[in-house]
C-alpha cells in the first residue's frame, strides 16, 4: 500500500541513490486533498503553440493551466503575424477562446517572464512549466549598410501593419519606386502583396469587413509610391520557401504583373519529376508563369498593370548601398551564386560576379529567431532553440517547450498544433509516471503575490474580452471587423489598471 502511494506521489522520480529531502515525508492515500490532486501547470506564451499546448494538457481531468503572455492581449502571431487580408486564418482564435473559457484554464497578460517573474519562480509555483513563447526576433543580415534608414526586417514591417505595439514607431518610407525583399518565404510574399495591393482594393476589403489592418498603416499604404517589388533568394526556383497558395495570390494580384526570367528555369522540367508532389505543383506553376505565353485576357490584364513583382534567383546580399549623401538606403549589392550539392544539401556558392539592384526600401525576410528567456534555461544561440527531446528541456526535469522555440521558426499553424500536442502528451506521460514534483503547488496564487509586490497588474481573459469589444466597436465606425488598440498604456487605462 505505502509503496504504491509513494509511486503515485512521485517519490519514484527521486534517484534511487537519494532519499527525499530532509524533513519531507510522503503523504498517504487517505491524506489526498483536492489541491494535491490538481497538477498546476503554466504555459509561457499565448500564441498557437501556447494555446494548443494548454488545450492538450486540459485533457487531464484535474489539471489547471495558467497561460502567461507579455502583451496585454492574447493570440501571438495569429493576431500580429497573419496577413490582414487573410482573415480566415484567424478563425483558430475561436478554438483558443474556448480553451481560455475552461474553468481550469486562466490567461494572464501583461506579464513578461524573465523580467516580471523568473522561470525558477514559476518552477517553484507549478508542477511543470512549458515555454511556448515563439520567435520574437529576426535574423540579422550581418552585411554593411543594414543599419541605414530605409532598411528594416519584414517581421517589424508585418508587426507595424498588424498593430504589434513595439513596431508602431516604425514609420516606413514608401515614397520610393522600388522595394527589395531579401528572402523568398511566405512572409516575404505577404509583405510584397501588402505593398503592391492597390489602395482601392484595400478599401474594398474594408467595405466587406475583411481586414483589420491598422488605421495608421492603411493611411501610409494609401500614399505609397512603390511600383516594383523584387524578392531575392540565394538559391533557385526549386528551393523557394513559400507555398502554392501564396504564389497563386501573387500571380492573380489585381493591378500587378509577375516578372520571371525564363533563363532561371532552364532544365527544370526534368528535375521536378522526382520531387515531392507539393514542391512539384509549386515549381510547375512558377515554370508556366515564367515560360508560357498568357492567354488574351491575362495578357490584357498584365499589360494594364501599373505595378510589378519579380523573383530574383541565385543572388546573395553583400551590402546595402547608401544614397550619395550617405543618409539612406539606395540599393543592394548582390553576389551572383550557383548551386552545389544535391537535394537537402544544395547550397549557394558565389561565382565571383556582382550586380547592384537600385531601390529605396530594403526588407529583410530571412527568418525569425527565438531569444533566451531566462539565464536558468538552456539555449542554443546558433539554432535559436531550447535544446530538448520531444519537448522535454534537456537536463531540466519539469521544464518543457513547444512551438518555434522548440523546433525553430518553420511550418504553419497546423504544424504547430501537432508539435504542441506532442509536448503536452510527453508532459502528461511524465505526470502519470510520477516524474514531476509531488505534493501541492500554489500555482498562480504565489505568482500573483510576487507580481503584486513588483507593481505588475496582470490582464485576465475577461479583461481581454473588454478590450476586444472596444476594438470591435471602434471598427464598426470605419466598416472594419475591428480597429486594433496598439498602445499598451491605453489598453491598461481602458481596464482601469
Tab-separated table of C-alpha atoms in Angstrom:
chain	number	residue	atom	x	y	z
A	1	UNK	CA	0.000	0.000	0.000
A	2	UNK	CA	2.617	2.539	1.067
A	3	UNK	CA	4.919	1.793	-1.871
A	4	UNK	CA	2.025	2.255	-4.323
A	5	UNK	CA	1.225	5.618	-2.780
A	6	UNK	CA	4.846	6.694	-2.888
A	7	UNK	CA	4.939	5.992	-6.622
A	8	UNK	CA	1.685	7.874	-7.114
A	9	UNK	CA	3.095	10.867	-5.313
A	10	UNK	CA	6.186	10.911	-7.451
A	11	UNK	CA	8.792	9.707	-4.972
A	12	UNK	CA	9.905	7.314	-7.725
A	13	UNK	CA	11.180	10.445	-9.513
A	14	UNK	CA	13.942	10.750	-6.916
A	15	UNK	CA	17.131	8.944	-7.957
A	16	UNK	CA	17.376	5.599	-6.158
A	17	UNK	CA	20.623	6.683	-4.550
A	18	UNK	CA	18.901	9.631	-2.859
A	19	UNK	CA	16.204	9.885	-0.242
A	20	UNK	CA	13.529	12.583	-0.379
A	21	UNK	CA	14.754	15.946	1.019
A	22	UNK	CA	15.311	16.089	4.761
A	23	UNK	CA	12.173	16.946	6.674
A	24	UNK	CA	9.790	15.769	3.948
A	25	UNK	CA	7.518	12.788	4.392
A	26	UNK	CA	5.389	11.026	1.802
A	27	UNK	CA	1.676	11.612	2.169
A	28	UNK	CA	-0.519	8.521	2.296
A	29	UNK	CA	-3.551	7.855	0.134
A	30	UNK	CA	-6.151	8.871	2.724
A	31	UNK	CA	-4.493	12.312	3.039
A	32	UNK	CA	-5.286	13.338	-0.554
A	33	UNK	CA	-6.806	16.804	-0.818
A	34	UNK	CA	-8.356	18.466	-3.845
A	35	UNK	CA	-5.323	20.730	-4.247
A	36	UNK	CA	-2.902	17.801	-4.027
A	37	UNK	CA	-4.738	16.011	-6.850
A	38	UNK	CA	-4.546	19.132	-9.057
A	39	UNK	CA	-1.470	19.342	-11.276
A	40	UNK	CA	-0.617	23.030	-11.552
A	41	UNK	CA	0.960	23.730	-14.952
A	42	UNK	CA	1.894	27.007	-16.594
A	43	UNK	CA	2.488	27.832	-20.247
A	44	UNK	CA	4.605	30.844	-21.252
A	45	UNK	CA	3.275	32.414	-24.457
A	46	UNK	CA	-0.291	32.696	-25.768
A	47	UNK	CA	0.250	32.174	-29.483
A	48	UNK	CA	-0.790	28.981	-31.303
A	49	UNK	CA	1.894	26.891	-29.541
A	50	UNK	CA	0.799	28.096	-26.108
A	51	UNK	CA	-2.921	27.598	-26.643
A	52	UNK	CA	-2.598	24.237	-28.399
A	53	UNK	CA	-0.327	23.001	-25.590
A	54	UNK	CA	-2.857	24.171	-22.990
A	55	UNK	CA	-5.692	22.519	-24.943
A	56	UNK	CA	-3.915	19.152	-24.805
A	57	UNK	CA	-2.955	19.471	-21.132
A	58	UNK	CA	-6.610	20.070	-20.216
A	59	UNK	CA	-7.331	16.510	-21.357
A	60	UNK	CA	-6.088	15.602	-17.859
A	61	UNK	CA	-9.312	15.669	-15.803
A	62	UNK	CA	-7.876	17.733	-12.921
A	63	UNK	CA	-5.020	19.761	-14.452
A	64	UNK	CA	-5.129	23.536	-14.080
A	65	UNK	CA	-3.246	25.551	-16.725
A	66	UNK	CA	-2.178	29.204	-16.454
A	67	UNK	CA	-1.056	30.920	-19.673
A	68	UNK	CA	1.322	33.884	-19.264
A	69	UNK	CA	1.778	36.463	-22.032
A	70	UNK	CA	3.951	39.582	-22.158
A	71	UNK	CA	1.442	41.518	-24.310
A	72	UNK	CA	-1.802	42.667	-22.676
A	73	UNK	CA	-3.643	40.762	-25.436
A	74	UNK	CA	-3.572	37.058	-26.395
A	75	UNK	CA	-3.045	35.010	-29.598
A	76	UNK	CA	0.531	35.946	-30.593
A	77	UNK	CA	1.260	35.554	-34.298
A	78	UNK	CA	-2.400	34.836	-35.110
A	79	UNK	CA	-3.101	38.442	-34.127
A	80	UNK	CA	0.217	40.014	-35.065
A	81	UNK	CA	1.620	37.836	-37.868
A	82	UNK	CA	-1.230	36.641	-40.087
A	83	UNK	CA	-1.678	38.870	-43.156
A	84	UNK	CA	-4.588	41.307	-42.652
A	85	UNK	CA	-6.144	40.195	-45.970
A	86	UNK	CA	-6.247	36.556	-44.746
A	87	UNK	CA	-8.960	36.847	-42.062
A	88	UNK	CA	-9.997	33.189	-42.430
A	89	UNK	CA	-6.650	32.067	-40.938
A	90	UNK	CA	-7.613	33.852	-37.716
A	91	UNK	CA	-10.615	31.573	-37.145
A	92	UNK	CA	-8.440	29.470	-34.806
A	93	UNK	CA	-8.976	32.286	-32.287
A	94	UNK	CA	-12.455	30.795	-31.694
A	95	UNK	CA	-10.851	27.497	-30.594
A	96	UNK	CA	-8.345	29.316	-28.371
A	97	UNK	CA	-11.172	31.318	-26.779
A	98	UNK	CA	-12.986	28.078	-25.894
A	99	UNK	CA	-9.799	26.844	-24.201
A	100	UNK	CA	-9.461	30.109	-22.254
A	101	UNK	CA	-13.071	29.805	-21.108
A	102	UNK	CA	-12.386	26.437	-19.477
A	103	UNK	CA	-12.819	26.581	-15.727
A	104	UNK	CA	-9.365	25.004	-15.417
A	105	UNK	CA	-7.524	27.492	-17.629
A	106	UNK	CA	-6.544	31.114	-16.982
A	107	UNK	CA	-4.854	33.742	-19.171
A	108	UNK	CA	-2.558	36.317	-17.589
A	109	UNK	CA	-1.397	39.015	-19.999
A	110	UNK	CA	0.946	41.956	-19.381
A	111	UNK	CA	3.364	39.596	-17.596
A	112	UNK	CA	6.832	39.300	-19.110
A	113	UNK	CA	8.567	36.115	-17.993
A	114	UNK	CA	12.260	36.797	-17.494
A	115	UNK	CA	11.541	40.363	-16.373
A	116	UNK	CA	8.408	40.456	-14.167
A	117	UNK	CA	8.826	36.878	-12.945
A	118	UNK	CA	11.639	34.373	-13.469
A	119	UNK	CA	11.444	30.818	-14.750
A	120	UNK	CA	12.803	29.421	-11.417
A	121	UNK	CA	9.976	31.280	-9.609
A	122	UNK	CA	7.467	29.640	-11.958
A	123	UNK	CA	9.089	26.253	-11.326
A	124	UNK	CA	8.661	26.759	-7.574
A	125	UNK	CA	4.974	27.569	-8.016
A	126	UNK	CA	3.997	24.909	-10.578
A	127	UNK	CA	4.453	21.193	-11.078
A	128	UNK	CA	5.546	21.832	-14.682
A	129	UNK	CA	6.418	24.831	-16.874
A	130	UNK	CA	6.084	24.884	-20.682
A	131	UNK	CA	7.939	27.553	-22.663
A	132	UNK	CA	5.959	28.374	-25.829
A	133	UNK	CA	6.933	31.990	-26.393
A	134	UNK	CA	7.815	31.669	-30.078
A	135	UNK	CA	10.374	33.577	-32.130
A	136	UNK	CA	10.261	37.236	-31.168
A	137	UNK	CA	13.292	38.400	-33.127
A	138	UNK	CA	14.524	38.389	-36.727
A	139	UNK	CA	17.757	37.069	-38.181
A	140	UNK	CA	20.170	39.889	-38.963
A	141	UNK	CA	21.658	40.168	-42.458
A	142	UNK	CA	25.112	40.867	-40.991
A	143	UNK	CA	26.169	42.911	-44.017
A	144	UNK	CA	27.465	46.519	-44.268
A	145	UNK	CA	24.734	49.148	-44.516
A	146	UNK	CA	21.902	47.224	-42.883
A	147	UNK	CA	21.668	49.943	-40.215
A	148	UNK	CA	20.779	52.610	-42.830
A	149	UNK	CA	17.345	54.274	-42.795
A	150	UNK	CA	15.176	52.519	-45.367
A	151	UNK	CA	16.241	49.052	-44.143
A	152	UNK	CA	14.073	47.061	-41.744
A	153	UNK	CA	13.059	43.495	-41.011
A	154	UNK	CA	9.972	42.049	-42.657
A	155	UNK	CA	8.990	40.944	-39.157
A	156	UNK	CA	8.891	44.575	-37.957
A	157	UNK	CA	7.005	45.646	-41.104
A	158	UNK	CA	4.389	42.915	-40.546
A	159	UNK	CA	4.160	43.939	-36.871
A	160	UNK	CA	3.658	47.553	-37.959
A	161	UNK	CA	0.663	46.946	-40.225
A	162	UNK	CA	-0.775	44.311	-37.836
A	163	UNK	CA	-0.717	46.540	-34.747
A	164	UNK	CA	2.115	44.971	-32.723
A	165	UNK	CA	2.791	47.658	-30.077
A	166	UNK	CA	6.593	47.501	-30.289
A	167	UNK	CA	6.527	48.257	-34.048
A	168	UNK	CA	4.179	51.240	-34.098
A	169	UNK	CA	7.042	53.762	-34.313
A	170	UNK	CA	8.418	52.168	-37.495
A	171	UNK	CA	7.134	54.792	-39.974
A	172	UNK	CA	8.339	53.063	-43.171
A	173	UNK	CA	9.124	55.447	-46.035
A	174	UNK	CA	7.133	54.208	-49.038
A	175	UNK	CA	7.959	57.217	-51.241
A	176	UNK	CA	10.356	55.175	-53.426
A	177	UNK	CA	9.556	53.407	-56.686
A	178	UNK	CA	11.260	50.056	-55.911
A	179	UNK	CA	11.433	47.829	-52.836
A	180	UNK	CA	13.678	44.791	-52.379
A	181	UNK	CA	12.709	41.937	-50.075
A	182	UNK	CA	15.594	39.646	-49.148
A	183	UNK	CA	14.030	36.212	-48.771
A	184	UNK	CA	11.558	34.029	-50.644
A	185	UNK	CA	9.224	32.610	-47.987
A	186	UNK	CA	5.541	33.163	-47.199
A	187	UNK	CA	6.294	36.232	-45.060
A	188	UNK	CA	8.184	37.793	-47.989
A	189	UNK	CA	5.193	37.171	-50.286
A	190	UNK	CA	2.775	38.552	-47.666
A	191	UNK	CA	4.797	41.761	-47.428
A	192	UNK	CA	5.110	42.071	-51.231
A	193	UNK	CA	1.345	41.571	-51.604
A	194	UNK	CA	0.517	44.225	-48.999
A	195	UNK	CA	2.976	46.669	-50.628
A	196	UNK	CA	1.500	46.142	-54.097
A	197	UNK	CA	-2.215	45.812	-53.312
A	198	UNK	CA	-3.885	48.846	-54.914
A	199	UNK	CA	-5.409	51.238	-52.342
A	200	UNK	CA	-8.865	50.751	-53.879
A	201	UNK	CA	-8.558	47.004	-53.324
A	202	UNK	CA	-7.720	47.583	-49.651
A	203	UNK	CA	-10.787	49.865	-49.473
A	204	UNK	CA	-12.896	47.036	-50.954
A	205	UNK	CA	-11.621	44.692	-48.242
A	206	UNK	CA	-12.680	47.299	-45.700
A	207	UNK	CA	-16.171	47.555	-47.179
A	208	UNK	CA	-16.743	43.811	-46.786
A	209	UNK	CA	-15.128	43.806	-43.315
A	210	UNK	CA	-12.284	41.536	-44.400
A	211	UNK	CA	-9.254	43.313	-42.983
A	212	UNK	CA	-8.144	44.510	-39.564
A	213	UNK	CA	-5.069	46.343	-40.870
A	214	UNK	CA	-4.378	49.305	-38.597
A	215	UNK	CA	-5.698	52.765	-39.430
A	216	UNK	CA	-2.188	54.259	-39.386
A	217	UNK	CA	-0.769	51.597	-41.722
A	218	UNK	CA	-3.694	51.972	-44.111
A	219	UNK	CA	-3.045	55.715	-44.287
A	220	UNK	CA	0.621	55.187	-45.186
A	221	UNK	CA	-0.154	52.433	-47.741
A	222	UNK	CA	-2.708	54.701	-49.452
A	223	UNK	CA	0.115	57.175	-50.132
A	224	UNK	CA	2.636	54.504	-51.190
A	225	UNK	CA	4.573	55.121	-54.419
A	226	UNK	CA	6.114	51.639	-54.541
A	227	UNK	CA	5.514	50.192	-58.026
A	228	UNK	CA	8.005	47.323	-58.186
A	229	UNK	CA	8.972	44.725	-55.591
A	230	UNK	CA	11.850	42.265	-56.076
A	231	UNK	CA	12.076	39.141	-53.912
A	232	UNK	CA	15.682	37.963	-53.789
A	233	UNK	CA	16.859	34.431	-52.971
A	234	UNK	CA	20.315	32.853	-52.743
A	235	UNK	CA	19.159	29.633	-54.389
A	236	UNK	CA	16.860	28.687	-57.268
A	237	UNK	CA	13.183	28.023	-58.071
A	238	UNK	CA	13.329	24.520	-56.567
A	239	UNK	CA	14.329	25.942	-53.169
A	240	UNK	CA	11.756	28.713	-52.624
A	241	UNK	CA	10.162	28.552	-49.176
A	242	UNK	CA	6.696	29.907	-49.994
A	243	UNK	CA	3.649	27.729	-50.690
A	244	UNK	CA	1.480	27.450	-53.796
A	245	UNK	CA	-1.491	29.262	-52.226
A	246	UNK	CA	0.579	32.392	-51.572
A	247	UNK	CA	2.206	32.206	-55.022
A	248	UNK	CA	-1.176	31.932	-56.737
A	249	UNK	CA	-2.393	35.010	-54.854
A	250	UNK	CA	0.622	36.979	-56.065
A	251	UNK	CA	0.144	35.881	-59.684
A	252	UNK	CA	-3.505	36.952	-59.556
A	253	UNK	CA	-2.907	40.188	-57.593
A	254	UNK	CA	-5.052	42.989	-59.103
A	255	UNK	CA	-3.062	45.666	-60.897
A	256	UNK	CA	0.241	43.765	-60.718
A	257	UNK	CA	2.166	41.557	-63.152
A	258	UNK	CA	4.889	38.962	-62.449
A	259	UNK	CA	8.457	39.289	-63.784
A	260	UNK	CA	10.247	35.936	-64.034
A	261	UNK	CA	13.338	35.257	-66.143
A	262	UNK	CA	12.866	32.080	-68.252
A	263	UNK	CA	16.651	31.509	-68.072
A	264	UNK	CA	16.308	30.721	-64.352
A	265	UNK	CA	14.065	27.761	-65.261
A	266	UNK	CA	16.216	26.065	-67.915
A	267	UNK	CA	16.405	22.295	-67.367
A	268	UNK	CA	13.878	22.406	-64.538
A	269	UNK	CA	11.247	20.336	-66.358
A	270	UNK	CA	13.360	17.180	-65.974
A	271	UNK	CA	14.416	17.890	-62.379
A	272	UNK	CA	10.907	18.233	-60.998
A	273	UNK	CA	9.872	14.703	-61.981
A	274	UNK	CA	11.468	13.290	-58.828
A	275	UNK	CA	10.448	15.931	-56.261
A	276	UNK	CA	7.541	15.512	-53.776
A	277	UNK	CA	4.108	16.453	-55.141
A	278	UNK	CA	3.617	19.800	-53.287
A	279	UNK	CA	7.035	21.012	-54.471
A	280	UNK	CA	6.332	19.717	-57.982
A	281	UNK	CA	2.996	21.588	-58.241
A	282	UNK	CA	4.577	24.785	-56.931
A	283	UNK	CA	7.502	24.609	-59.370
A	284	UNK	CA	5.210	23.789	-62.299
A	285	UNK	CA	3.197	26.941	-61.559
A	286	UNK	CA	6.404	29.008	-61.469
A	287	UNK	CA	7.552	27.371	-64.692
A	288	UNK	CA	4.280	28.088	-66.527
A	289	UNK	CA	4.250	31.688	-65.312
A	290	UNK	CA	7.844	32.224	-66.463
A	291	UNK	CA	7.779	30.462	-69.825
A	292	UNK	CA	4.226	30.206	-71.230
A	293	UNK	CA	2.566	32.980	-73.166
A	294	UNK	CA	-0.533	34.127	-71.249
A	295	UNK	CA	-3.986	33.920	-72.821
A	296	UNK	CA	-5.654	37.050	-74.241
A	297	UNK	CA	-7.482	38.001	-71.023
A	298	UNK	CA	-4.410	37.536	-68.806
A	299	UNK	CA	-2.180	39.300	-71.335
A	300	UNK	CA	-4.554	42.286	-71.334
A	301	UNK	CA	-4.631	42.314	-67.531
A	302	UNK	CA	-0.825	42.278	-67.314
A	303	UNK	CA	-0.495	44.963	-69.982
A	304	UNK	CA	-2.738	47.318	-67.986
A	305	UNK	CA	-0.976	46.605	-64.658
A	306	UNK	CA	0.757	49.616	-63.141
A	307	UNK	CA	2.737	47.553	-60.628
A	308	UNK	CA	5.060	44.552	-60.865
A	309	UNK	CA	6.790	41.975	-58.708
A	310	UNK	CA	9.628	39.646	-59.569
A	311	UNK	CA	11.716	36.781	-58.183
A	312	UNK	CA	15.479	37.209	-58.435
A	313	UNK	CA	17.169	33.835	-58.008
A	314	UNK	CA	20.837	32.933	-57.415
A	315	UNK	CA	21.603	36.236	-55.663
A	316	UNK	CA	23.088	36.743	-52.196
A	317	UNK	CA	23.108	40.183	-50.478
A	318	UNK	CA	26.573	41.546	-49.753
A	319	UNK	CA	25.940	45.191	-48.898
A	320	UNK	CA	23.159	47.752	-48.613
A	321	UNK	CA	24.274	50.638	-50.804
A	322	UNK	CA	23.895	54.163	-49.396
A	323	UNK	CA	22.461	57.174	-51.226
A	324	UNK	CA	25.018	59.760	-52.462
A	325	UNK	CA	24.639	61.736	-49.217
A	326	UNK	CA	25.034	58.523	-47.196
A	327	UNK	CA	21.820	59.138	-45.304
A	328	UNK	CA	19.621	56.280	-46.508
A	329	UNK	CA	19.481	53.036	-48.469
A	330	UNK	CA	19.639	53.350	-52.254
A	331	UNK	CA	20.212	49.765	-53.387
A	332	UNK	CA	21.567	46.323	-52.612
A	333	UNK	CA	24.815	44.792	-53.905
A	334	UNK	CA	24.221	41.142	-54.746
A	335	UNK	CA	26.701	38.329	-55.319
A	336	UNK	CA	25.662	36.058	-58.181
A	337	UNK	CA	25.578	32.439	-56.967
A	338	UNK	CA	25.388	28.931	-58.355
A	339	UNK	CA	24.153	25.744	-56.704
A	340	UNK	CA	26.362	22.942	-55.424
A	341	UNK	CA	25.253	19.648	-53.879
A	342	UNK	CA	22.004	17.764	-54.262
A	343	UNK	CA	18.593	17.680	-52.564
A	344	UNK	CA	18.664	18.982	-48.963
A	345	UNK	CA	22.421	19.556	-49.153
A	346	UNK	CA	22.054	22.052	-52.026
A	347	UNK	CA	23.825	25.291	-51.176
A	348	UNK	CA	24.540	28.538	-52.952
A	349	UNK	CA	28.171	29.451	-53.595
A	350	UNK	CA	29.349	32.781	-55.082
A	351	UNK	CA	30.547	32.827	-58.687
A	352	UNK	CA	32.596	35.997	-58.214
A	353	UNK	CA	30.177	38.171	-60.219
A	354	UNK	CA	28.333	41.060	-58.597
A	355	UNK	CA	25.357	43.215	-59.518
A	356	UNK	CA	23.672	46.208	-57.961
A	357	UNK	CA	19.903	46.423	-57.588
A	358	UNK	CA	18.667	50.011	-57.014
A	359	UNK	CA	15.829	50.519	-54.511
A	360	UNK	CA	14.647	52.848	-51.771
A	361	UNK	CA	13.341	50.246	-49.326
A	362	UNK	CA	15.044	47.021	-48.170
A	363	UNK	CA	13.103	44.463	-46.123
A	364	UNK	CA	14.977	41.533	-44.638
A	365	UNK	CA	12.897	38.335	-44.567
A	366	UNK	CA	15.480	35.636	-43.914
A	367	UNK	CA	13.814	34.140	-40.867
A	368	UNK	CA	12.579	34.644	-37.333
A	369	UNK	CA	14.664	33.869	-34.260
A	370	UNK	CA	13.864	32.989	-30.657
A	371	UNK	CA	15.554	34.746	-27.748
A	372	UNK	CA	16.724	33.188	-24.478
A	373	UNK	CA	14.046	33.937	-21.892
A	374	UNK	CA	15.944	33.370	-18.628
A	375	UNK	CA	19.575	32.579	-17.682
A	376	UNK	CA	18.379	29.394	-15.968
A	377	UNK	CA	17.043	27.915	-19.226
A	378	UNK	CA	19.449	26.151	-21.630
A	379	UNK	CA	19.542	27.883	-25.031
A	380	UNK	CA	21.237	27.083	-28.332
A	381	UNK	CA	22.014	30.557	-29.688
A	382	UNK	CA	23.221	29.191	-33.022
A	383	UNK	CA	19.983	27.327	-33.795
A	384	UNK	CA	17.830	29.755	-31.805
A	385	UNK	CA	16.036	26.983	-29.895
A	386	UNK	CA	15.854	25.488	-26.408
A	387	UNK	CA	17.670	22.095	-26.535
A	388	UNK	CA	15.021	19.439	-25.996
A	389	UNK	CA	13.982	15.865	-26.650
A	390	UNK	CA	10.338	15.678	-27.805
A	391	UNK	CA	9.641	18.894	-25.879
A	392	UNK	CA	11.393	17.900	-22.653
A	393	UNK	CA	14.068	20.528	-21.946
A	394	UNK	CA	17.390	18.736	-21.652
A	395	UNK	CA	18.741	18.353	-18.108
A	396	UNK	CA	15.868	20.337	-16.519
A	397	UNK	CA	13.117	17.987	-15.229
A	398	UNK	CA	9.674	19.582	-15.153
A	399	UNK	CA	10.560	22.119	-17.867
A	400	UNK	CA	9.164	21.717	-21.397
A	401	UNK	CA	8.919	23.670	-24.649
A	402	UNK	CA	6.659	23.750	-27.700
A	403	UNK	CA	6.327	25.643	-30.971
A	404	UNK	CA	9.055	27.679	-32.649
A	405	UNK	CA	11.244	27.927	-29.547
A	406	UNK	CA	11.263	24.104	-29.578
A	407	UNK	CA	11.845	23.333	-33.266
A	408	UNK	CA	12.777	26.632	-34.955
A	409	UNK	CA	10.598	29.072	-36.933
A	410	UNK	CA	9.183	26.698	-39.541
A	411	UNK	CA	5.793	25.391	-40.550
A	412	UNK	CA	2.248	26.699	-40.435
A	413	UNK	CA	-0.366	26.759	-37.653
A	414	UNK	CA	-1.279	23.099	-38.271
A	415	UNK	CA	2.396	22.115	-37.820
A	416	UNK	CA	2.493	23.987	-34.527
A	417	UNK	CA	-0.692	22.257	-33.389
A	418	UNK	CA	0.796	18.781	-33.936
A	419	UNK	CA	4.073	19.783	-32.291
A	420	UNK	CA	2.324	21.304	-29.258
A	421	UNK	CA	0.066	18.297	-28.762
A	422	UNK	CA	3.217	16.128	-28.699
A	423	UNK	CA	4.792	18.265	-25.947
A	424	UNK	CA	1.534	18.127	-23.972
A	425	UNK	CA	1.461	14.350	-24.382
A	426	UNK	CA	5.043	13.997	-23.072
A	427	UNK	CA	4.239	16.156	-20.047
A	428	UNK	CA	1.122	14.140	-19.189
A	429	UNK	CA	3.120	10.912	-19.579
A	430	UNK	CA	5.728	12.233	-17.132
A	431	UNK	CA	2.982	13.274	-14.740
A	432	UNK	CA	1.425	9.814	-14.861
A	433	UNK	CA	4.840	8.162	-14.374
A	434	UNK	CA	5.471	10.231	-11.224
A	435	UNK	CA	8.382	12.163	-12.768
A	436	UNK	CA	7.120	15.598	-11.714
A	437	UNK	CA	7.334	17.160	-8.228
A	438	UNK	CA	4.961	15.629	-5.694
A	439	UNK	CA	2.609	17.318	-3.270
A	440	UNK	CA	0.629	20.532	-3.731
A	441	UNK	CA	1.926	23.590	-5.554
A	442	UNK	CA	0.392	27.068	-5.093
A	443	UNK	CA	0.255	27.920	-8.808
A	444	UNK	CA	-0.994	31.402	-9.681
A	445	UNK	CA	-1.615	32.394	-6.043
A	446	UNK	CA	2.160	32.521	-5.425
A	447	UNK	CA	2.890	34.313	-8.710
A	448	UNK	CA	0.104	36.840	-8.133
A	449	UNK	CA	1.687	37.797	-4.810
A	450	UNK	CA	5.091	38.224	-6.480
A	451	UNK	CA	3.659	40.328	-9.322
A	452	UNK	CA	1.686	42.477	-6.897
A	453	UNK	CA	4.836	43.174	-4.864
A	454	UNK	CA	6.569	44.227	-8.110
A	455	UNK	CA	3.789	46.552	-9.259
A	456	UNK	CA	2.705	44.359	-12.183
A	457	UNK	CA	-1.017	44.298	-12.998
A	458	UNK	CA	-1.902	41.164	-14.982
A	459	UNK	CA	-4.648	41.270	-17.619
A	460	UNK	CA	-7.197	38.425	-17.385
A	461	UNK	CA	-9.084	36.869	-20.296
A	462	UNK	CA	-12.272	38.675	-19.258
A	463	UNK	CA	-10.188	41.914	-19.341
A	464	UNK	CA	-9.125	40.985	-22.879
A	465	UNK	CA	-12.775	40.491	-23.836
A	466	UNK	CA	-13.462	44.078	-22.758
A	467	UNK	CA	-10.601	45.254	-24.997
A	468	UNK	CA	-11.917	43.018	-27.778
A	469	UNK	CA	-15.374	44.634	-27.503
A	470	UNK	CA	-13.758	48.086	-27.619
A	471	UNK	CA	-11.786	47.174	-30.774
A	472	UNK	CA	-14.903	45.804	-32.480
A	473	UNK	CA	-16.886	48.953	-31.559
A	474	UNK	CA	-14.141	51.209	-32.952
A	475	UNK	CA	-14.016	49.151	-36.140
A	476	UNK	CA	-17.757	49.466	-36.757
A	477	UNK	CA	-17.336	53.198	-37.244
A	478	UNK	CA	-14.997	52.605	-40.181
A	479	UNK	CA	-16.554	49.434	-41.615
A	480	UNK	CA	-13.792	47.167	-40.281
A	481	UNK	CA	-14.109	43.967	-38.203
A	482	UNK	CA	-12.084	45.784	-35.548
A	483	UNK	CA	-9.729	48.733	-35.049
A	484	UNK	CA	-6.827	47.317	-33.079
A	485	UNK	CA	-5.626	49.035	-29.946
A	486	UNK	CA	-1.869	49.469	-30.396
A	487	UNK	CA	-0.820	51.313	-27.225
A	488	UNK	CA	-0.437	49.037	-24.154
A	489	UNK	CA	-0.825	52.032	-21.817
A	490	UNK	CA	-4.148	52.923	-23.414
A	491	UNK	CA	-5.255	49.287	-23.037
A	492	UNK	CA	-4.410	49.321	-19.328
A	493	UNK	CA	-6.180	52.681	-18.844
A	494	UNK	CA	-9.323	51.301	-20.502
A	495	UNK	CA	-9.217	48.437	-17.978
A	496	UNK	CA	-8.732	50.762	-15.043
A	497	UNK	CA	-5.194	49.490	-14.463
